[in-house]
Amino acid sequence: MSTSNGFTEAGLRRLHDVLARHVDSGKIPGLVALVSRGDGEPHVETLGTMRHQPEGGGAPMQRDTIFRMASTSKPVSISAAMVLLDECRLRLDDPVEPWLPELADRQVLTRIDSPVDDTVPAKRPITVRDVLTSTFGLGMDMTMIGTPIMAALFEQGITPNGPVPMPEPDEWMRRLGTLPLMYQPGERWQYQISSDLVGVLVSRVTGQSYDEFLRERIFEPLGMKDTGFWVPGDQIDRLPPLYAPDPATGEFQVWDEAEGGRHSAPPAFQGGGGGLNSTADDYHAYFRMLLNHGVHNGEQILSKPAVELMTSNSLTPEVLAARETLARDNVHISFGQGQQGGWGYGMAVRTYRGDYAPIGQFGWDGGAGTSTYADPVNQVVGILLTQVGTTVPSAVQLAGDFWTTLYQAI
């Protein structure tokens, strides 16, 4: 028996049961899941509570609960750069130096494990394309912990989730400029730093803060009223604490409290790589806009070609092969995440059939227990939000079961 929204009744019942099993296990305090197909009404599941039960459980999860989107910020925050490409204020193959002079005249490590002063000159300048495709030469690589460059990266405090929050953008750029590149521009896909760099680039091109530009051009036109880099005091009760369970024992530990926590006041650095907070409905509006070729309620937010560019694999065969190898050989580091193959702008793009999702599915996951993807083949959007960080596999396994069950419900 199918429903009017493009899913079967039996399939949605199973989806509920599978999600409930994770909450009943005690490993996931609560969650909000949204699935939609085409123009059908979204189906939403809200299960469990805002707090881990031994703390009293607190209020139940609601459809409008606000979550730390962590790395699922990336597919949304990149849209600001796409607006600038559409308006010819950025061009893909222009060097970034006019706006980011700190990245002029780069030096590149002779080998990834070289001392940071053992370098050769970069073969060419860093381009806008390099930054948007995460191939500008610097990034987070958890397989390289212990190398001098990774030590220097952490020392500079330019990566998120360090003991001290990241500095304001100009100081962040200054520190970034003191480091050599790990690889030649365009040579290797690397995670995270490029997504934060995009925000600085957008801000310098527009003369507005990143937050302001995103709000004006993306969030407000899409009705994303609960999306931003911090949660105002009168809304903070809608944000659960973020738990980072102990990897050894599984014991729940609060990593970030809502009140007085990292998301309770405007941050010095508005991080496109992981700084957004949002709701299931706000994210649904954004991913549905991408499936609708950039249109929302008759208004063109992004051009159709810009959306196609973002949501297609951008990596050359050589760079793609290295990314696939990195993911495949290190599945244990991410509990199996990142296995899609390709990468567009700010998001993964599935280039091979590796699970229940078809080739062409795009989106990303977040270390705070979030998973957000859209699939043009089936016109499906799926959004899964919880408050358990990926220090343990619980949230990743929950997400895997969500997608496995969702695809059987079509």
Short mmCIF file of C-alpha atoms in Angstrom, two decimals:
data_model
loop_
_atom_site.label_atom_id
_atom_site.label_comp_id
_atom_site.label_asym_id
_atom_site.label_seq_id
_atom_site.Cartn_x
_atom_site.Cartn_y
_atom_site.Cartn_z
CA MET A 1 0.00 0.00 0.00
CA SER A 2 1.66 3.27 -1.03
CA THR A 3 1.01 6.67 0.49
CA SER A 4 0.42 9.96 -1.31
CA ASN A 5 3.97 11.10 -0.54
CA GLY A 6 5.85 8.59 -2.71
CA PHE A 7 6.73 6.07 0.03
CA THR A 8 4.97 2.85 1.00
CA GLU A 9 3.07 2.70 4.29
CA ALA A 10 4.88 -0.50 5.22
CA GLY A 11 8.22 1.12 4.35
CA LEU A 12 7.58 4.16 6.54
CA ARG A 13 6.48 1.89 9.40
CA ARG A 14 9.75 -0.01 9.11
CA LEU A 15 11.69 3.24 8.98
CA HIS A 16 10.03 4.27 12.26
CA ASP A 17 10.78 0.89 13.85
CA VAL A 18 14.44 0.90 12.80
CA LEU A 19 14.98 4.45 14.11
CA ALA A 20 13.12 3.63 17.35
CA ARG A 21 15.39 0.62 17.90
CA HIS A 22 18.43 2.93 18.01
CA VAL A 23 16.76 5.28 20.51
CA ASP A 24 15.50 2.36 22.65
CA SER A 25 19.06 0.98 22.78
CA GLY A 26 20.07 3.98 24.92
CA LYS A 27 22.88 4.92 22.52
CA ILE A 28 20.92 7.71 20.79
CA PRO A 29 18.98 9.99 23.21
CA GLY A 30 16.82 11.49 20.47
CA LEU A 31 16.54 12.26 16.76
CA VAL A 32 14.62 14.08 14.07
CA ALA A 33 14.38 12.42 10.64
CA LEU A 34 12.75 13.90 7.55
CA VAL A 35 12.21 12.17 4.21
CA SER A 36 10.50 13.56 1.14
CA ARG A 37 9.96 12.56 -2.44
CA GLY A 38 9.16 14.94 -5.30
CA ASP A 39 6.55 17.49 -4.29
CA GLY A 40 5.02 15.13 -1.73
CA GLU A 41 4.52 16.20 1.87
CA PRO A 42 7.64 15.37 3.94
CA HIS A 43 7.36 12.48 6.39
CA VAL A 44 8.91 13.40 9.75
CA GLU A 45 9.89 11.21 12.72
CA THR A 46 10.71 12.76 16.11
CA LEU A 47 11.91 10.24 18.67
CA GLY A 48 13.45 10.39 22.12
CA THR A 49 14.57 13.34 24.20
CA MET A 50 16.91 16.33 24.13
CA ARG A 51 19.08 14.90 26.92
CA HIS A 52 20.62 11.52 27.65
CA GLN A 53 18.13 9.71 29.94
CA PRO A 54 20.23 9.40 33.14
CA GLU A 55 20.25 13.22 33.17
CA GLY A 56 16.47 13.13 33.27
CA GLY A 57 15.86 13.04 29.53
CA GLY A 58 14.53 16.58 29.44
CA ALA A 59 12.11 17.78 26.78
CA PRO A 60 11.11 15.49 23.90
CA MET A 61 12.66 16.03 20.47
CA GLN A 62 10.49 18.30 18.29
CA ARG A 63 10.29 18.82 14.54
CA ASP A 64 11.80 22.30 15.06
CA THR A 65 14.67 21.23 17.35
CA ILE A 66 17.86 23.03 16.31
CA PHE A 67 20.98 20.91 15.73
CA ARG A 68 24.67 21.64 15.28
CA MET A 69 25.05 20.73 11.61
CA ALA A 70 28.83 20.20 11.86
CA SER A 71 30.21 19.11 8.46
CA THR A 72 26.76 19.01 6.89
CA SER A 73 27.30 22.80 6.90
CA LYS A 74 29.57 22.30 3.87
CA PRO A 75 26.92 21.57 1.17
CA VAL A 76 24.91 24.62 2.35
CA SER A 77 27.67 27.15 3.01
CA ILE A 78 29.20 26.61 -0.47
CA SER A 79 26.08 28.15 -2.02
CA ALA A 80 27.37 31.65 -1.26
CA ALA A 81 30.28 31.08 -3.65
CA MET A 82 27.88 29.77 -6.32
CA VAL A 83 25.94 33.07 -6.13
CA LEU A 84 29.20 34.92 -6.80
CA LEU A 85 30.02 32.64 -9.76
CA ASP A 86 26.53 33.25 -11.18
CA GLU A 87 27.09 37.01 -10.91
CA CYS A 88 30.61 36.85 -12.42
CA ARG A 89 32.07 38.32 -9.24
CA LEU A 90 34.20 35.18 -9.03
CA ARG A 91 35.63 33.18 -11.94
CA LEU A 92 36.70 29.57 -11.51
CA ASP A 93 40.18 29.87 -12.99
CA ASP A 94 41.15 33.25 -11.58
CA PRO A 95 43.90 33.17 -8.93
CA VAL A 96 42.60 33.92 -5.41
CA GLU A 97 45.49 36.29 -4.60
CA PRO A 98 43.61 39.57 -5.20
CA TRP A 99 41.28 38.68 -2.29
CA LEU A 100 43.51 36.31 -0.34
CA PRO A 101 47.00 37.85 -0.66
CA GLU A 102 48.13 35.67 2.26
CA LEU A 103 48.09 32.74 -0.20
CA ALA A 104 50.40 34.33 -2.78
CA ASP A 105 53.78 32.70 -3.59
CA ARG A 106 53.14 29.37 -1.88
CA GLN A 107 55.78 26.86 -0.92
CA VAL A 108 54.90 23.14 -1.08
CA LEU A 109 56.32 20.30 1.05
CA THR A 110 58.76 18.11 -0.87
CA ARG A 111 57.09 15.11 0.79
CA ILE A 112 54.00 14.91 2.99
CA ASP A 113 56.17 13.93 5.99
CA SER A 114 58.89 16.53 5.33
CA PRO A 115 59.83 19.14 7.92
CA VAL A 116 57.72 22.25 7.27
CA ASP A 117 60.72 24.16 5.87
CA ASP A 118 61.65 21.40 3.37
CA THR A 119 59.74 22.83 0.42
CA VAL A 120 59.69 23.69 -3.27
CA PRO A 121 57.85 26.61 -4.89
CA ALA A 122 54.25 25.98 -6.00
CA LYS A 123 54.03 25.30 -9.74
CA ARG A 124 51.15 27.73 -10.15
CA PRO A 125 48.91 30.08 -8.14
CA ILE A 126 45.88 28.78 -6.19
CA THR A 127 42.67 29.37 -8.15
CA VAL A 128 39.05 29.83 -7.11
CA ARG A 129 38.35 26.36 -8.53
CA ASP A 130 41.02 24.82 -6.27
CA VAL A 131 39.33 26.32 -3.21
CA LEU A 132 35.78 25.33 -4.23
CA THR A 133 36.74 21.73 -5.05
CA SER A 134 38.84 21.21 -1.88
CA THR A 135 42.05 20.80 -3.87
CA PHE A 136 43.99 23.98 -3.01
CA GLY A 137 46.75 22.05 -1.22
CA LEU A 138 45.99 22.06 2.51
CA GLY A 139 43.53 20.05 4.57
CA MET A 140 42.83 17.79 7.49
CA ASP A 141 44.15 14.28 7.00
CA MET A 142 43.70 12.05 10.03
CA THR A 143 45.93 9.42 8.40
CA MET A 144 48.83 11.89 8.65
CA ILE A 145 48.69 12.58 12.40
CA GLY A 146 52.27 12.80 13.67
CA THR A 147 53.70 14.48 10.57
CA PRO A 148 55.30 17.92 11.07
CA ILE A 149 52.70 19.64 8.88
CA MET A 150 49.73 18.24 10.83
CA ALA A 151 51.41 19.26 14.10
CA ALA A 152 51.92 22.77 12.69
CA LEU A 153 48.29 22.92 11.53
CA PHE A 154 46.97 22.07 15.01
CA GLU A 155 49.48 24.44 16.61
CA GLN A 156 48.17 27.35 14.54
CA GLY A 157 44.62 26.77 15.84
CA ILE A 158 43.02 27.11 12.39
CA THR A 159 40.99 23.90 12.54
CA PRO A 160 37.61 23.66 14.31
CA ASN A 161 36.92 21.81 17.57
CA GLY A 162 40.29 22.70 19.07
CA PRO A 163 40.59 23.65 22.75
CA VAL A 164 40.36 27.33 21.73
CA PRO A 165 37.85 28.58 19.11
CA MET A 166 39.28 29.72 15.76
CA PRO A 167 40.38 33.39 15.56
CA GLU A 168 38.64 36.08 13.50
CA PRO A 169 39.08 35.73 9.71
CA ASP A 170 42.03 38.08 9.09
CA GLU A 171 44.10 36.48 11.87
CA TRP A 172 43.02 33.02 10.65
CA MET A 173 44.29 33.92 7.16
CA ARG A 174 47.55 35.26 8.57
CA ARG A 175 48.17 31.95 10.36
CA LEU A 176 47.18 29.94 7.29
CA GLY A 177 49.69 31.97 5.28
CA THR A 178 52.57 30.88 7.56
CA LEU A 179 52.15 27.22 6.51
CA PRO A 180 53.45 25.51 3.38
CA LEU A 181 50.99 23.56 1.23
CA MET A 182 50.93 19.79 1.62
CA TYR A 183 50.41 19.23 -2.11
CA GLN A 184 50.64 21.27 -5.29
CA PRO A 185 47.43 23.22 -6.07
CA GLY A 186 44.88 20.97 -7.79
CA GLU A 187 46.85 17.80 -7.08
CA ARG A 188 44.94 16.22 -4.16
CA TRP A 189 41.48 16.38 -2.58
CA GLN A 190 41.76 17.36 1.08
CA TYR A 191 39.18 17.86 3.75
CA GLN A 192 37.86 20.81 5.73
CA ILE A 193 40.19 23.83 5.45
CA SER A 194 38.97 24.78 1.97
CA SER A 195 35.36 24.89 3.26
CA ASP A 196 36.36 27.42 5.92
CA LEU A 197 38.47 29.31 3.37
CA VAL A 198 35.41 29.72 1.11
CA GLY A 199 33.76 31.83 3.81
CA VAL A 200 36.71 34.21 4.01
CA LEU A 201 36.81 34.47 0.22
CA VAL A 202 33.08 35.27 0.00
CA SER A 203 33.36 37.86 2.74
CA ARG A 204 36.29 39.63 1.08
CA VAL A 205 34.70 39.63 -2.37
CA THR A 206 31.39 41.00 -1.08
CA GLY A 207 32.53 43.26 1.75
CA GLN A 208 29.87 41.62 3.95
CA SER A 209 30.24 39.09 6.70
CA TYR A 210 29.80 35.51 5.48
CA ASP A 211 26.75 35.12 7.73
CA GLU A 212 25.14 38.30 6.37
CA PHE A 213 25.67 37.29 2.74
CA LEU A 214 24.35 33.74 3.28
CA ARG A 215 21.32 35.11 5.14
CA GLU A 216 20.50 37.68 2.47
CA ARG A 217 21.01 35.49 -0.60
CA ILE A 218 20.22 31.94 0.59
CA PHE A 219 18.59 31.60 4.03
CA GLU A 220 15.95 34.35 3.83
CA PRO A 221 14.81 33.58 0.25
CA LEU A 222 14.46 29.89 1.23
CA GLY A 223 12.65 30.67 4.50
CA MET A 224 15.52 29.08 6.49
CA LYS A 225 14.67 31.11 9.58
CA ASP A 226 16.50 28.89 12.09
CA THR A 227 19.80 28.55 10.22
CA GLY A 228 22.90 30.49 11.24
CA PHE A 229 26.27 30.39 12.98
CA TRP A 230 24.82 30.81 16.49
CA VAL A 231 21.53 30.31 18.35
CA PRO A 232 19.98 33.42 19.97
CA GLY A 233 19.28 33.28 23.72
CA ASP A 234 15.51 33.18 23.32
CA GLN A 235 15.84 30.04 21.14
CA ILE A 236 18.65 28.23 23.00
CA ASP A 237 16.21 25.83 24.70
CA ARG A 238 15.62 24.31 21.23
CA LEU A 239 19.30 23.24 21.01
CA PRO A 240 20.20 19.96 22.77
CA PRO A 241 23.62 19.41 24.34
CA LEU A 242 26.12 17.69 22.06
CA TYR A 243 27.45 14.42 23.46
CA ALA A 244 30.83 12.92 22.62
CA PRO A 245 30.71 9.47 24.22
CA ASP A 246 33.99 8.02 25.49
CA PRO A 247 35.42 5.87 22.64
CA ALA A 248 36.70 3.25 25.11
CA THR A 249 33.68 2.89 27.41
CA GLY A 250 30.79 4.44 25.44
CA GLU A 251 30.00 6.53 28.51
CA PHE A 252 28.11 9.73 27.62
CA GLN A 253 30.03 12.98 28.04
CA VAL A 254 28.74 16.46 27.23
CA TRP A 255 31.08 17.97 24.62
CA ASP A 256 29.14 21.22 24.17
CA GLU A 257 26.33 22.47 26.38
CA ALA A 258 23.64 24.60 24.73
CA GLU A 259 23.59 27.56 27.16
CA GLY A 260 26.98 29.22 27.34
CA GLY A 261 28.35 26.74 24.79
CA ARG A 262 30.12 27.23 21.47
CA HIS A 263 26.91 27.99 19.59
CA SER A 264 25.32 30.36 22.12
CA ALA A 265 26.99 33.58 20.88
CA PRO A 266 28.26 34.92 17.53
CA PRO A 267 31.62 33.19 16.83
CA ALA A 268 34.77 35.10 15.93
CA PHE A 269 35.09 32.85 12.87
CA GLN A 270 32.01 31.92 10.83
CA GLY A 271 33.09 28.48 9.68
CA GLY A 272 31.56 27.19 6.47
CA GLY A 273 33.20 23.85 7.19
CA GLY A 274 31.13 23.09 10.26
CA GLY A 275 29.68 26.14 12.00
CA LEU A 276 26.00 26.15 11.07
CA ASN A 277 23.01 25.31 13.24
CA SER A 278 19.72 24.39 11.59
CA THR A 279 16.52 22.34 11.58
CA ALA A 280 15.21 19.48 9.47
CA ASP A 281 12.73 21.76 7.65
CA ASP A 282 15.33 24.44 6.87
CA TYR A 283 17.69 21.85 5.40
CA HIS A 284 14.83 20.27 3.49
CA ALA A 285 14.08 23.62 1.81
CA TYR A 286 17.72 23.90 0.72
CA PHE A 287 18.15 20.38 -0.67
CA ARG A 288 14.72 20.51 -2.35
CA MET A 289 15.84 23.75 -4.06
CA LEU A 290 18.90 21.90 -5.40
CA LEU A 291 16.69 19.09 -6.76
CA ASN A 292 14.45 21.78 -8.33
CA HIS A 293 17.43 23.12 -10.36
CA GLY A 294 17.93 26.14 -8.10
CA VAL A 295 14.27 27.23 -7.90
CA HIS A 296 12.26 27.75 -4.70
CA ASN A 297 8.61 28.84 -4.87
CA GLY A 298 9.13 30.18 -8.38
CA GLU A 299 12.24 32.18 -7.42
CA GLN A 300 15.64 31.30 -8.93
CA ILE A 301 18.03 31.15 -5.95
CA LEU A 302 20.95 29.60 -7.90
CA SER A 303 21.21 29.06 -11.64
CA LYS A 304 20.58 25.56 -12.99
CA PRO A 305 24.19 25.23 -14.27
CA ALA A 306 25.56 26.33 -10.86
CA VAL A 307 23.55 23.57 -9.17
CA GLU A 308 24.73 21.03 -11.76
CA LEU A 309 28.34 22.08 -11.15
CA MET A 310 28.04 21.78 -7.35
CA THR A 311 26.33 18.39 -7.48
CA SER A 312 28.52 16.70 -10.11
CA ASN A 313 31.89 15.07 -9.47
CA SER A 314 34.58 17.74 -9.95
CA LEU A 315 37.66 15.56 -9.40
CA THR A 316 39.96 14.40 -12.19
CA PRO A 317 40.49 10.62 -12.47
CA GLU A 318 43.85 10.85 -10.63
CA VAL A 319 42.48 12.95 -7.78
CA LEU A 320 39.34 10.80 -7.59
CA ALA A 321 41.42 7.62 -7.36
CA ALA A 322 43.40 9.07 -4.43
CA ARG A 323 40.21 10.11 -2.62
CA GLU A 324 38.62 6.67 -3.08
CA THR A 325 41.79 4.97 -1.83
CA LEU A 326 41.92 7.26 1.22
CA ALA A 327 38.30 6.42 2.12
CA ARG A 328 38.56 2.71 1.42
CA ASP A 329 41.86 2.12 3.23
CA ASN A 330 40.79 4.08 6.31
CA VAL A 331 37.11 3.15 6.77
CA HIS A 332 37.81 2.43 10.45
CA ILE A 333 38.73 6.07 11.13
CA SER A 334 35.30 7.34 10.02
CA PHE A 335 33.22 4.24 10.85
CA GLY A 336 32.77 3.78 7.12
CA GLN A 337 31.72 7.30 6.11
CA GLY A 338 32.98 9.01 2.96
CA GLN A 339 32.59 6.02 0.65
CA GLN A 340 30.75 7.85 -2.15
CA GLY A 341 33.72 8.29 -4.48
CA GLY A 342 33.32 11.71 -6.04
CA TRP A 343 33.20 15.24 -4.69
CA GLY A 344 31.43 18.25 -6.16
CA TYR A 345 31.58 21.66 -4.49
CA GLY A 346 31.15 21.36 -0.71
CA MET A 347 29.69 17.86 -0.89
CA ALA A 348 30.20 14.26 -1.83
CA VAL A 349 28.72 13.01 -5.11
CA ARG A 350 28.20 9.29 -5.51
CA THR A 351 30.15 8.00 -8.53
CA TYR A 352 29.68 4.26 -8.00
CA ARG A 353 27.02 1.99 -6.54
CA GLY A 354 28.45 1.26 -3.10
CA ASP A 355 25.27 0.90 -1.05
CA TYR A 356 21.49 1.29 -1.43
CA ALA A 357 21.74 4.81 -2.90
CA PRO A 358 22.08 5.38 -6.66
CA ILE A 359 24.91 7.07 -8.52
CA GLY A 360 24.33 10.84 -8.48
CA GLN A 361 23.18 11.12 -4.87
CA PHE A 362 24.80 14.17 -3.24
CA GLY A 363 25.23 15.56 0.28
CA TRP A 364 27.37 14.91 3.33
CA ASP A 365 27.55 13.78 6.96
CA GLY A 366 28.58 15.65 10.10
CA GLY A 367 30.62 14.68 13.13
CA ALA A 368 27.86 15.91 15.46
CA GLY A 369 25.55 13.12 14.29
CA THR A 370 23.97 14.59 11.15
CA SER A 371 23.40 13.14 7.66
CA THR A 372 21.87 15.11 4.76
CA TYR A 373 21.55 13.92 1.15
CA ALA A 374 19.43 14.40 -1.94
CA ASP A 375 19.01 12.00 -4.83
CA PRO A 376 18.00 13.30 -8.28
CA VAL A 377 17.24 9.77 -9.59
CA ASN A 378 14.40 9.19 -7.10
CA GLN A 379 13.81 12.90 -6.27
CA VAL A 380 14.40 12.00 -2.63
CA VAL A 381 15.67 14.19 0.21
CA GLY A 382 16.67 12.57 3.49
CA ILE A 383 17.75 14.42 6.63
CA LEU A 384 18.75 12.70 9.87
CA LEU A 385 19.70 14.80 12.90
CA THR A 386 20.82 13.72 16.35
CA GLN A 387 23.00 15.01 19.19
CA VAL A 388 25.56 12.22 19.45
CA GLY A 389 29.03 12.98 18.07
CA THR A 390 30.99 10.44 16.06
CA THR A 391 33.53 9.60 18.76
CA VAL A 392 31.68 6.24 18.75
CA PRO A 393 29.96 4.52 15.81
CA SER A 394 26.35 4.86 17.14
CA ALA A 395 25.30 7.91 15.07
CA VAL A 396 27.02 6.63 11.90
CA GLN A 397 25.32 3.24 12.23
CA LEU A 398 21.99 4.98 12.83
CA ALA A 399 22.50 7.02 9.64
CA GLY A 400 23.42 3.89 7.66
CA ASP A 401 20.25 2.13 8.82
CA PHE A 402 18.21 5.26 8.03
CA TRP A 403 19.40 5.31 4.41
CA THR A 404 19.12 1.53 3.98
CA THR A 405 15.52 1.59 5.20
CA LEU A 406 14.59 4.79 3.37
CA TYR A 407 15.55 3.31 0.01
CA GLN A 408 13.35 0.27 0.65
CA ALA A 409 10.38 2.54 1.40
CA ILE A 410 10.26 4.10 -2.07
#
